Short mmCIF file of C-alpha atoms in Angstrom, two decimals:
data_model
loop_
_atom_site.label_atom_id
_atom_site.label_comp_id
_atom_site.label_asym_id
_atom_site.label_seq_id
_atom_site.Cartn_x
_atom_site.Cartn_y
_atom_site.Cartn_z
CA UNK A 22 0.00 0.00 0.00
CA UNK A 23 2.87 2.42 0.68
CA UNK A 24 6.09 3.06 -1.12
CA UNK A 25 9.35 4.83 -0.52
CA UNK A 26 12.76 5.49 -1.96
CA UNK A 27 15.77 5.10 0.25
CA UNK A 28 19.31 5.94 -0.69
CA UNK A 29 22.49 6.07 1.31
CA UNK A 30 23.58 9.55 0.19
CA UNK A 31 22.02 10.89 -3.03
CA UNK A 32 18.94 10.52 -5.20
CA UNK A 33 19.49 11.03 -8.92
CA UNK A 34 16.72 11.60 -11.44
CA UNK A 35 17.96 11.64 -15.02
CA UNK A 36 16.84 11.62 -18.63
CA UNK A 37 15.95 14.15 -21.31
CA UNK A 38 13.02 15.56 -19.28
CA UNK A 39 13.46 14.36 -15.68
CA UNK A 40 10.44 14.50 -13.37
CA UNK A 41 10.14 13.83 -9.66
CA UNK A 42 6.58 13.14 -8.48
CA UNK A 43 4.98 12.97 -5.06
CA UNK A 44 1.81 10.89 -4.89
CA UNK A 45 -0.79 10.29 -2.22
CA UNK A 46 -2.17 6.77 -2.62
CA UNK A 47 -5.63 8.00 -1.61
CA UNK A 48 -5.85 11.24 -3.61
CA UNK A 49 -3.40 10.73 -6.49
CA UNK A 50 -0.57 12.97 -7.63
CA UNK A 51 0.03 15.98 -5.41
CA UNK A 52 3.26 17.59 -6.54
CA UNK A 53 5.81 17.42 -9.33
CA UNK A 54 9.31 18.83 -9.75
CA UNK A 55 10.51 19.22 -13.33
CA UNK A 56 13.52 20.54 -15.17
CA UNK A 57 12.87 22.63 -18.25
CA UNK A 58 16.07 23.71 -19.96
CA UNK A 59 18.12 25.04 -17.05
CA UNK A 60 15.08 25.93 -14.91
CA UNK A 61 13.63 23.92 -12.05
CA UNK A 62 9.92 24.28 -11.44
CA UNK A 63 7.34 22.82 -9.11
CA UNK A 64 3.71 22.01 -9.83
CA UNK A 65 0.96 21.42 -7.28
CA UNK A 66 -2.47 20.17 -8.41
CA UNK A 67 -1.28 20.26 -12.05
CA UNK A 68 -0.40 23.99 -12.00
CA UNK A 69 3.05 25.55 -11.85
CA UNK A 70 3.49 27.32 -8.49
CA UNK A 71 7.24 28.01 -8.21
CA UNK A 72 10.12 28.35 -10.67
CA UNK A 73 13.84 28.74 -10.03
CA UNK A 74 15.60 30.16 -13.09
CA UNK A 75 19.18 29.32 -14.05
CA UNK A 76 20.11 32.95 -13.21
CA UNK A 77 18.92 32.43 -9.60
CA UNK A 78 15.68 34.39 -9.91
CA UNK A 79 12.63 32.84 -8.23
CA UNK A 80 9.06 33.18 -9.45
CA UNK A 81 6.02 32.33 -7.37
CA UNK A 82 3.08 32.26 -9.76
CA UNK A 83 5.46 33.55 -12.47
CA UNK A 84 7.58 31.54 -14.90
CA UNK A 85 9.68 34.53 -16.05
CA UNK A 86 10.55 36.45 -12.86
CA UNK A 87 11.21 40.17 -13.35
CA UNK A 88 13.28 40.36 -10.12
CA UNK A 89 15.25 38.18 -7.74
CA UNK A 90 11.94 37.21 -6.10
CA UNK A 91 8.74 37.80 -8.07
CA UNK A 92 5.41 37.01 -6.41
CA UNK A 93 2.58 37.22 -8.94
CA UNK A 94 -1.16 36.80 -8.52
CA UNK A 95 -2.17 38.17 -11.94
CA UNK A 96 -0.46 40.03 -14.80
CA UNK A 97 -0.31 43.82 -14.42
CA UNK A 98 1.29 44.41 -17.81
CA UNK A 99 4.01 46.48 -16.09
CA UNK A 100 7.75 45.98 -15.83
CA UNK A 101 10.37 46.90 -13.20
CA UNK A 102 13.25 49.34 -12.97
CA UNK A 103 16.74 47.88 -12.71
CA UNK A 104 17.40 49.73 -9.43
CA UNK A 105 14.36 48.19 -7.68
CA UNK A 106 14.07 44.59 -8.87
CA UNK A 107 15.10 42.54 -5.85
CA UNK A 108 11.47 42.02 -4.76
CA UNK A 109 8.55 42.29 -7.19
CA UNK A 110 4.91 41.99 -6.06
CA UNK A 111 2.40 41.89 -8.92
CA UNK A 112 -1.35 41.74 -9.42
CA UNK A 113 -3.69 43.05 -12.10
CA UNK A 114 -5.63 45.15 -9.57
CA UNK A 115 -4.70 45.93 -5.96
CA UNK A 116 -1.31 44.74 -4.74
CA UNK A 117 -0.10 44.78 -1.16
CA UNK A 118 2.42 43.67 1.36
CA UNK A 119 1.79 42.95 5.03
CA UNK A 120 4.30 43.20 7.86
CA UNK A 121 2.99 41.36 10.92
CA UNK A 122 4.39 42.16 14.39
CA UNK A 123 3.49 41.52 18.02
CA UNK A 124 1.17 43.91 19.85
CA UNK A 125 4.10 45.52 21.67
CA UNK A 126 6.59 45.22 18.79
CA UNK A 127 7.37 47.24 15.71
CA UNK A 128 7.09 46.61 11.99
CA UNK A 129 9.50 48.41 9.74
CA UNK A 130 11.41 48.83 6.56
CA UNK A 131 15.08 49.77 6.85
CA UNK A 132 17.22 51.47 4.22
CA UNK A 133 20.88 50.67 4.80
CA UNK A 134 24.28 50.89 3.23
CA UNK A 135 27.79 49.66 4.04
CA UNK A 136 28.14 52.34 6.72
CA UNK A 137 24.81 51.93 8.54
CA UNK A 138 22.17 49.19 8.46
CA UNK A 139 19.30 51.58 9.19
CA UNK A 140 20.26 54.95 7.72
CA UNK A 141 16.63 55.46 6.75
CA UNK A 142 13.58 53.76 8.30
CA UNK A 143 9.81 53.64 8.10
CA UNK A 144 8.48 52.09 11.31
CA UNK A 145 5.06 51.40 12.82
CA UNK A 146 5.10 51.11 16.62
CA UNK A 147 2.27 48.87 17.84
CA UNK A 148 2.87 49.89 21.46
CA UNK A 149 1.61 53.46 21.07
CA UNK A 150 0.06 53.07 17.59
CA UNK A 151 2.19 55.60 15.72
CA UNK A 152 4.33 55.62 12.60
CA UNK A 153 7.70 57.31 12.35
CA UNK A 154 10.17 58.07 9.61
CA UNK A 155 13.95 58.28 10.01
CA UNK A 156 16.61 59.87 7.82
CA UNK A 157 20.34 59.99 8.60
CA UNK A 158 19.71 57.48 11.45
CA UNK A 159 17.37 59.82 13.37
CA UNK A 160 13.60 60.17 13.66
CA UNK A 161 12.42 63.18 11.61
CA UNK A 162 8.66 62.71 11.26
CA UNK A 163 5.95 61.01 13.33
CA UNK A 164 2.24 60.44 12.73
CA UNK A 165 0.46 59.82 16.04
CA UNK A 166 -2.54 57.58 16.65
CA UNK A 167 -4.62 60.79 16.87
CA UNK A 168 -3.53 61.74 13.34
CA UNK A 169 -1.18 64.52 14.41
CA UNK A 170 1.92 65.17 12.33
CA UNK A 171 5.06 65.85 14.37
CA UNK A 172 8.18 67.24 12.69
CA UNK A 173 11.59 67.57 14.28
CA UNK A 174 14.68 65.81 15.51
CA UNK A 175 13.40 64.41 18.82
CA UNK A 176 9.97 63.55 20.11
CA UNK A 177 10.33 63.35 23.88
CA UNK A 178 10.29 66.89 25.29
CA UNK A 179 12.83 68.52 22.98
CA UNK A 180 12.02 72.11 22.08
CA UNK A 181 13.00 71.43 18.42
CA UNK A 182 9.85 69.36 18.01
CA UNK A 183 7.30 71.06 15.80
CA UNK A 184 3.70 69.97 16.19
CA UNK A 185 1.04 70.60 13.56
CA UNK A 186 -2.64 69.78 13.90
CA UNK A 187 -3.07 68.33 10.41
CA UNK A 188 -5.82 65.74 10.17
#
């Protein structure tokens, strides 16, 4: 009723179009790994879900990734700029990204270089429900949970803080 493959060190699949299949004896074929040219791709339920190109680019829902990692739900018809192609998120309508954090943590995006890992930052603080923006490694702008916009170099009690009631 069951089957397995056991090797001592390596499993080789060869031929002109090698295929590795995973089957469930109750429900049939579940997943397939194939080589096409120099690409390796994976199918689940008879649809390609992931492709690794010979150049190292990875496509999820995309067989010709436009960046190092391309996650595609539907075709937008757009392309990417060479200076921003490490991560590509694509859909034909709304496209989004979610950063999930703990209720007392922070979610952020850091902009770094060889001299500083967080030279620029966009951060949401869950403990306090505010968002702040950093440039040159310092907080420069904050949006409070009340919708107030705070501008300045420090947000404790520093006199350089400028508060505006923009809502």
